[in-house]
Tab-separated table of C-alpha atoms in Angstrom:
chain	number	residue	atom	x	y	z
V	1	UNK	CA	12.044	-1.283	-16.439
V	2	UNK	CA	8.103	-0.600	-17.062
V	3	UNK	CA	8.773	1.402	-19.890
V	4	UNK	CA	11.292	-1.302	-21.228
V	5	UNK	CA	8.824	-4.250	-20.756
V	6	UNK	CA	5.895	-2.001	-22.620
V	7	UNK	CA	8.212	-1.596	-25.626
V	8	UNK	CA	8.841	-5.764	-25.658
V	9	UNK	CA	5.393	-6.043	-25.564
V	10	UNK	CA	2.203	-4.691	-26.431
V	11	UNK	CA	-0.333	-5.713	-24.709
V	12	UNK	CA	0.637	-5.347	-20.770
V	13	UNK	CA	-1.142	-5.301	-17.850
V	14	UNK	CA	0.420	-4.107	-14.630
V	15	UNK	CA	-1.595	-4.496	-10.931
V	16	UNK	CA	-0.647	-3.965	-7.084
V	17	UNK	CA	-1.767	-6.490	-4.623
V	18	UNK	CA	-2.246	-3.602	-2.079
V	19	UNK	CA	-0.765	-2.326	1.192
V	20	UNK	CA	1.319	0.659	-0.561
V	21	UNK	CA	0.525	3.174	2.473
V	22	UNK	CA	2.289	2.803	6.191
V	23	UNK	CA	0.772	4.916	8.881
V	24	UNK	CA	3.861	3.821	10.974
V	25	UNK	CA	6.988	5.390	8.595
V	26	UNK	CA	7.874	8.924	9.228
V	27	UNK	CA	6.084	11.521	7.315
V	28	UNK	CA	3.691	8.837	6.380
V	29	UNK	CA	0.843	10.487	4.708
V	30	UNK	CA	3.531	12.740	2.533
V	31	UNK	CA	4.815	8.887	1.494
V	32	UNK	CA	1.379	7.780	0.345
V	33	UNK	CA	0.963	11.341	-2.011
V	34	UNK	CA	4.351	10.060	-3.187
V	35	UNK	CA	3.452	6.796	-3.328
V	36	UNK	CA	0.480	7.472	-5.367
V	37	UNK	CA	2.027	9.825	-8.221
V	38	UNK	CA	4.638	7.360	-8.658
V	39	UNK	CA	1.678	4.724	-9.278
V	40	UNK	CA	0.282	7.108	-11.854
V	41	UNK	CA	3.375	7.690	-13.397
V	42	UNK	CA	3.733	4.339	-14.244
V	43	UNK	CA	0.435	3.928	-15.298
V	44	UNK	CA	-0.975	1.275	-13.347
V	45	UNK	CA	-4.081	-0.717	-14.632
V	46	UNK	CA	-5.592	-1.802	-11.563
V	47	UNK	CA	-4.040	-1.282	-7.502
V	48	UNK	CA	-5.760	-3.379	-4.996
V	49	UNK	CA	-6.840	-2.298	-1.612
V	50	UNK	CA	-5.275	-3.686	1.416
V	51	UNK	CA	-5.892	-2.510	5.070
V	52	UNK	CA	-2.673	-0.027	5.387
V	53	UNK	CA	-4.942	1.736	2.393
V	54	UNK	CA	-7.277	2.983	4.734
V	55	UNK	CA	-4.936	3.280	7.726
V	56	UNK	CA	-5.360	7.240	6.901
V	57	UNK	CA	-9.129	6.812	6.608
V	58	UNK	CA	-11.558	7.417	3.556
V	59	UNK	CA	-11.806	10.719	2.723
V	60	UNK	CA	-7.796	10.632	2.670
V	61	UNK	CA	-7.835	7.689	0.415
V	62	UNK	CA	-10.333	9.434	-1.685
V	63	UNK	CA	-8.198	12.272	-2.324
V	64	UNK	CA	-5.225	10.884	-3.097
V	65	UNK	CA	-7.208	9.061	-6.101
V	66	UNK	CA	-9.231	12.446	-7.336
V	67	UNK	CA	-5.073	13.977	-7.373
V	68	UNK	CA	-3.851	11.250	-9.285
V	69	UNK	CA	-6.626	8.771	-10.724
V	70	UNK	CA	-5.336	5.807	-9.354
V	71	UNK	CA	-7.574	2.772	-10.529
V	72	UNK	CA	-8.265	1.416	-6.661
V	73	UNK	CA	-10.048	-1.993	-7.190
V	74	UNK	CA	-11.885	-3.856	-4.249
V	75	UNK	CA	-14.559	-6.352	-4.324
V	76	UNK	CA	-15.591	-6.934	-0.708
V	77	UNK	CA	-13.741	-3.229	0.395
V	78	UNK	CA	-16.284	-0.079	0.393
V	79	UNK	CA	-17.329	2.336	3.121
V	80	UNK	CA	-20.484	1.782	5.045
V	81	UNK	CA	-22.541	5.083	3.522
V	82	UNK	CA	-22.077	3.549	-0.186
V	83	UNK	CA	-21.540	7.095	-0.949
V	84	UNK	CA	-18.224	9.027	-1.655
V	85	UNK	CA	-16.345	5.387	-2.698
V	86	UNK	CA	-14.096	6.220	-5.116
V	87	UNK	CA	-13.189	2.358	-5.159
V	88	UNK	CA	-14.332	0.174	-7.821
V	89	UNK	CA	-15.065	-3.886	-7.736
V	90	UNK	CA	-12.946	-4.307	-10.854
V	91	UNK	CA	-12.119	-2.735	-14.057
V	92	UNK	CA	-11.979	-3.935	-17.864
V	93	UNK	CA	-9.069	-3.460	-20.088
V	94	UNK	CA	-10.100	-4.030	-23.621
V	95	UNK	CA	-7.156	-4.351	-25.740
V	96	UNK	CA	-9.169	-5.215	-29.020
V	97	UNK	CA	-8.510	-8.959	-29.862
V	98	UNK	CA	-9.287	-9.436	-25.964
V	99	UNK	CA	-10.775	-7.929	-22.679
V	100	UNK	CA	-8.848	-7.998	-19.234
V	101	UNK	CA	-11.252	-8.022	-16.043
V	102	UNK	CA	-9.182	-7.321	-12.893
V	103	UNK	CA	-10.899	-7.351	-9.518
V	104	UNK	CA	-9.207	-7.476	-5.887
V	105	UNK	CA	-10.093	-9.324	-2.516
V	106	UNK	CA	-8.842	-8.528	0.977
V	107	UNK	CA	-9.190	-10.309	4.372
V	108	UNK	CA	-11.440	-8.488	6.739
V	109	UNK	CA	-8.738	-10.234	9.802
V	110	UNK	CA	-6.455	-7.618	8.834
V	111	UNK	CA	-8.635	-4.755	9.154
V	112	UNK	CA	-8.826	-2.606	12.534
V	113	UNK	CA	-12.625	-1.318	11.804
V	114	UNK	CA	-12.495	-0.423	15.534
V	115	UNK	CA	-9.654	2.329	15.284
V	116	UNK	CA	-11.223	5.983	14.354
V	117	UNK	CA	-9.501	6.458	11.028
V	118	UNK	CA	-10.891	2.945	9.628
V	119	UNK	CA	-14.421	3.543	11.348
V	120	UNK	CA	-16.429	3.963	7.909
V	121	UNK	CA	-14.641	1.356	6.400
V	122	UNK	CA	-16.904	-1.962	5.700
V	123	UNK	CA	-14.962	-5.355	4.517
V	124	UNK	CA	-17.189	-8.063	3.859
V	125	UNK	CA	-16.989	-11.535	3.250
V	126	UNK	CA	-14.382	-11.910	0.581
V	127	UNK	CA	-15.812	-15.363	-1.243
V	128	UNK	CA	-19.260	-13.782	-0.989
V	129	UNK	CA	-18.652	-10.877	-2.718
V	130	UNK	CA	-16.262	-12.377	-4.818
V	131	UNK	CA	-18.454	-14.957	-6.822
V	132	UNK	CA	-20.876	-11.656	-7.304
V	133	UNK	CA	-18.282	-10.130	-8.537
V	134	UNK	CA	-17.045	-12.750	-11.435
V	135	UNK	CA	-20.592	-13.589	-12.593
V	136	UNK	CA	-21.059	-9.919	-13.667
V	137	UNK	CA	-17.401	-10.060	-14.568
V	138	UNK	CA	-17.419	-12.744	-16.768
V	139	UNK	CA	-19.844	-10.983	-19.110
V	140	UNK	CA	-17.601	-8.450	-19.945
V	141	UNK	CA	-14.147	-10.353	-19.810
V	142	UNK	CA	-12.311	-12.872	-21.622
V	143	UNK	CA	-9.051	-12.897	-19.007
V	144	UNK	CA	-10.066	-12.557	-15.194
V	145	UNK	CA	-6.983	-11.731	-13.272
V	146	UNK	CA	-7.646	-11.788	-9.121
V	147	UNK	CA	-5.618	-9.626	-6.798
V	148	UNK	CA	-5.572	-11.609	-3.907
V	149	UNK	CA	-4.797	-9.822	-0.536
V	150	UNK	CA	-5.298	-12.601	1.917
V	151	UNK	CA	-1.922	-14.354	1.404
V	152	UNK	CA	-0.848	-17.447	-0.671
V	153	UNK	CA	-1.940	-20.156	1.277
V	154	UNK	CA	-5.283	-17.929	2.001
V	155	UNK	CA	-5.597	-18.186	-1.885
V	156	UNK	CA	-4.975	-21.447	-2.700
V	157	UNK	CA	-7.851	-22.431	-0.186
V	158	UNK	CA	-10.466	-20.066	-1.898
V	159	UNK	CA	-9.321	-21.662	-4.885
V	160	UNK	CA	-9.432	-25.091	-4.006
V	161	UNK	CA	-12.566	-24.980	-1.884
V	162	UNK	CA	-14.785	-22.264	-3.392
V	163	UNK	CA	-16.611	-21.935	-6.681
V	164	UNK	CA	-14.321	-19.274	-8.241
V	165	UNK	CA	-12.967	-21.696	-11.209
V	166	UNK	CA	-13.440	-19.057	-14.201
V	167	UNK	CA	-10.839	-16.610	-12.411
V	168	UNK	CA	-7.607	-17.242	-15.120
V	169	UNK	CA	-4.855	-15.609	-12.486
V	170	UNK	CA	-4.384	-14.911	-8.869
V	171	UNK	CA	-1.731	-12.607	-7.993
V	172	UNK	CA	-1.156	-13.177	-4.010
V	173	UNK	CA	-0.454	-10.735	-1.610
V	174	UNK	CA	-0.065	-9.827	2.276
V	175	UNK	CA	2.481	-12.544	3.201
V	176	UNK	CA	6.038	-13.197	2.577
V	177	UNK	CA	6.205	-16.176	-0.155
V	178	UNK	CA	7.650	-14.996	-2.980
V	179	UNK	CA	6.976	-17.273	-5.991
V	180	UNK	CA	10.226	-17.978	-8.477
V	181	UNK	CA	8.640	-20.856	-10.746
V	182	UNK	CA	5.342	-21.261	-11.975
V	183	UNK	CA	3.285	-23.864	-9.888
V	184	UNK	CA	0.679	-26.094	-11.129
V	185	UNK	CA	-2.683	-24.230	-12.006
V	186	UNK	CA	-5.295	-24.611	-9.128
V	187	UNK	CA	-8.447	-25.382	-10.602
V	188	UNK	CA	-6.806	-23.563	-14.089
V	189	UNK	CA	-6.003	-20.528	-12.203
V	190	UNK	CA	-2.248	-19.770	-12.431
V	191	UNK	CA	-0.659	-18.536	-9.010
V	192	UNK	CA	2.102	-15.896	-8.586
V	193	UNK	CA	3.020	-13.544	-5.591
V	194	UNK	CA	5.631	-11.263	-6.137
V	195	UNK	CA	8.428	-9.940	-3.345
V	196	UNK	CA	7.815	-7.459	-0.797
V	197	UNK	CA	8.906	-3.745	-0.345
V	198	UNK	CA	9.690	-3.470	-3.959
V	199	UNK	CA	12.809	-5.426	-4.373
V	200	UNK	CA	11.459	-7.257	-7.393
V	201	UNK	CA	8.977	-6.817	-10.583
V	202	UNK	CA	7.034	-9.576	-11.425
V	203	UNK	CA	6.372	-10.091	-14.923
V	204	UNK	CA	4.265	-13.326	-16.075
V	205	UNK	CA	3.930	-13.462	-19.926
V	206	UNK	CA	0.834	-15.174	-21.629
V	207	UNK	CA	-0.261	-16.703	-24.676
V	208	UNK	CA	-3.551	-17.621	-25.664
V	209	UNK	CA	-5.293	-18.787	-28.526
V	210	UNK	CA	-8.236	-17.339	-30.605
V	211	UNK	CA	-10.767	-18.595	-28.118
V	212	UNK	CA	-9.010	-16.723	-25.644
V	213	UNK	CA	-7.864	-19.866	-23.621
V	214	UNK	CA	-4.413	-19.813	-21.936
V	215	UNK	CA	-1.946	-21.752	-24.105
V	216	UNK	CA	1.330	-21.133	-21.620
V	217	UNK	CA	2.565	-19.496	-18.999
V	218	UNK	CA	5.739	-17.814	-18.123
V	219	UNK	CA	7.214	-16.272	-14.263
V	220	UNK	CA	10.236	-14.117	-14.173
V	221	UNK	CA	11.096	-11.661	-11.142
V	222	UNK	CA	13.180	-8.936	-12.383
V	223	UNK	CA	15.821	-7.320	-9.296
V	224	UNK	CA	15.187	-3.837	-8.972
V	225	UNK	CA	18.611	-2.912	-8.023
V	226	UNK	CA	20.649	0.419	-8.549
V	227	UNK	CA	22.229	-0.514	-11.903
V	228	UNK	CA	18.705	-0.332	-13.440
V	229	UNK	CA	18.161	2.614	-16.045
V	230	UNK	CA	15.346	5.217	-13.749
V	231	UNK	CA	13.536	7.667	-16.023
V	232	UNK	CA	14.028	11.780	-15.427
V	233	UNK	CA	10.599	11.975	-14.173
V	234	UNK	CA	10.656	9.397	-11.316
V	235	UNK	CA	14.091	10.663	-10.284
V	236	UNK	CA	12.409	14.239	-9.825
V	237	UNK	CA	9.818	12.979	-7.825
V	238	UNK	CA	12.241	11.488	-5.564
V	239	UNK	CA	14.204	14.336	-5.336
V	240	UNK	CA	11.350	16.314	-4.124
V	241	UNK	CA	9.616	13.494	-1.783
V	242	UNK	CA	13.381	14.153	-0.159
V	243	UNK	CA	13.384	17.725	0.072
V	244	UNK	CA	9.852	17.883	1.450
V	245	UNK	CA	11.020	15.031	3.972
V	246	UNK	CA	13.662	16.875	5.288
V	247	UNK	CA	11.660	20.083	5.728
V	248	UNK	CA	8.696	17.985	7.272
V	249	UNK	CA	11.207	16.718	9.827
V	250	UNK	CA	12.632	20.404	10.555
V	251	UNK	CA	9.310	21.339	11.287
V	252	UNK	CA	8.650	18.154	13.296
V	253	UNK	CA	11.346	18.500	15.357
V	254	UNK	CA	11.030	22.214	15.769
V	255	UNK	CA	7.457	21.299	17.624
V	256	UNK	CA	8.817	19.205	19.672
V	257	UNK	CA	11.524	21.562	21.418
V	258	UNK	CA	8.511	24.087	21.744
V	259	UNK	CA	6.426	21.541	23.125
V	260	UNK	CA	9.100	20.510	25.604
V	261	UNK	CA	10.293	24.492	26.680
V	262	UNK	CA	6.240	24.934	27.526
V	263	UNK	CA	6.086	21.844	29.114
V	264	UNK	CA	9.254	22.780	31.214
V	265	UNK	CA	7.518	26.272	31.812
V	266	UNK	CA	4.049	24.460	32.949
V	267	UNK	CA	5.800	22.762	35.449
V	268	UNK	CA	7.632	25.543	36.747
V	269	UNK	CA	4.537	27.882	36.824
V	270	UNK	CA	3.090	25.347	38.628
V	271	UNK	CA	5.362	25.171	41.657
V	272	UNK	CA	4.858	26.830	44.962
V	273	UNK	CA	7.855	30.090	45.541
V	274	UNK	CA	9.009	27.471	48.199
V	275	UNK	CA	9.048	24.342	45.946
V	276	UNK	CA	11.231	26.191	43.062
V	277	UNK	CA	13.935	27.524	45.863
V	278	UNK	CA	14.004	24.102	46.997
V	279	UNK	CA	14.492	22.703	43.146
V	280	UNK	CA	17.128	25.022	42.624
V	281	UNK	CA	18.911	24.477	45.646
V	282	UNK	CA	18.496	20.611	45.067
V	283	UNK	CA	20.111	21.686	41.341
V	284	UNK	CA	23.272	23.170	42.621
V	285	UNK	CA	23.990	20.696	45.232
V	286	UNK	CA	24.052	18.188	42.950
V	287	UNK	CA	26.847	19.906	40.353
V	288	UNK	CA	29.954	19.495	41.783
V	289	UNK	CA	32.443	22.285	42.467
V	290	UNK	CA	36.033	22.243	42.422
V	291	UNK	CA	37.591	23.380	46.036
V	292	UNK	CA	40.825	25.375	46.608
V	293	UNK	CA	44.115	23.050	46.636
V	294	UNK	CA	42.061	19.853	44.391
């Protein structure tokens, strides 16, 4: 469906509001390395960071992007050394005739700094670091597009109530609104949020003039169902995320019976001679046995 939309159109931008990792799935770190090729394969401009990012910690974070180059954006995200980050506050796109400036935001609510794997991890204050941001951005940018991982209402207030009037659009994400229409701008910033876990693509088409102002605007959410055309490549990759999967759970389940027989074993090493007679005795009274005649 990328490749289809890149042949309609030639100048195309595709982003990722963030929260692509899930500590809590099986196999989860084999997911993300998944995850993450897939996200190169398609050749993604600019993938926010959200807090299930980090849910593996930094240095896993960084080298999923060294294996694959994945453009992680984060304005108020970083690590608290400074050092190592392989995030960046935004990127620029320069497709000739204009230049695309994409930067990202996340809430530091729905960050767990306190668990171990999160502990370098510094979020600050997203409006703060934001308006930095889009002065330094605006420089270099004609089109400032905002990845927005604090939710849609969490966006319209940081659009309505901050001074953040020269970002163009604010993609929304982290919540469960799923925009069909266009709305009215806030403050000239168009709003969309796309569906979660993948079930659509969100595509919003613009035209702008010479001056590189935004003449209209135009949502669609395209269904990602089965019926859709999947290239060779990303039906290899699956094919060997599964393979790997199953293997991973053989091997996960194979631990645990070990670590069950030697836990059995403890416990029976542990027992006084008199204790394990009395176990065993307890054992066979309790299996019943069928008597002559019944």
């Amino acid at each position: 469906m990328i490749d289809m939309i890149r042949s309609e159109h030639k100048n195309v931008v595709l982003v990722d509001c963030g929260d692509n990792f899930n500590s809590r799935k099986d196999a989860p770190e084999l997911r993300a390395e998944t995850l993450t090729k897939a996200l190169q394969m398609m050749d993604y401009d600019a993938v926010n960071i959200g807090e299930k990012d980090v849910s593996f910690g930094v240095d896993f974070l960084n080298t999923l992007h060294g294996k694959n180059s994945i453009p992680f954006v984060s304005a108020n995200v970083t690590n608290h050394s400074g050092e190592g980050w392989k995030v960046s506050p935004y990127i620029v796109k320069d497709f000739g005739f204009c230049r695309v400036g994409i930067t990202g935001i996340a809430a530091a609510a729905f960050f767990n700094t306190d668990d171990g794997k999160e502990e370098k991890i510094k979020v600050k204050d997203y409006a703060a670091e934001l308006k930095k941001t889009l002065v330094e951005l605006k420089k270099k940018a004609d089109i400032i597009i905002l990845l927005s991982h604090i939710g849609y209402q969490g966006t319209v207030n940081l659009l309505k109530y901050n001074d953040v009037d020269v970002v163009d659009v604010a993609v929304a994400g982290h919540g469960l609104k799923m925009l069909k229409t266009a709305l009215p701008p806030i403050n000239d910033t168009i709003i969309v949020q796309n569906s979660m876990k993948g079930e659509y693509l969100g595509k919003l088409t613009l035209t702008i003039d010479a001056d590189k102002n935004i003449l209209f605007s135009e949502v669609a959410l395209i269904a990602l169902t089965d019926d859709l055309p999947c290239s060779t490549e990303m039906t290899d990759l699956m094919a060997g995320f599964k393979e790997k999967h199953l293997l991973e759970k053989q091997k996960i389940a194979r631990e645990k019976q070990k670590a069950k027989k030697q836990k059995e074993q403890a416990k029976y090493l542990d027992m006084k001679p008199q204790e394990f007679v009395d176990m065993l005795k307890e054992k066979n009274l309790a299996t019943p046995f069928p008597f002559p005649g019944k």
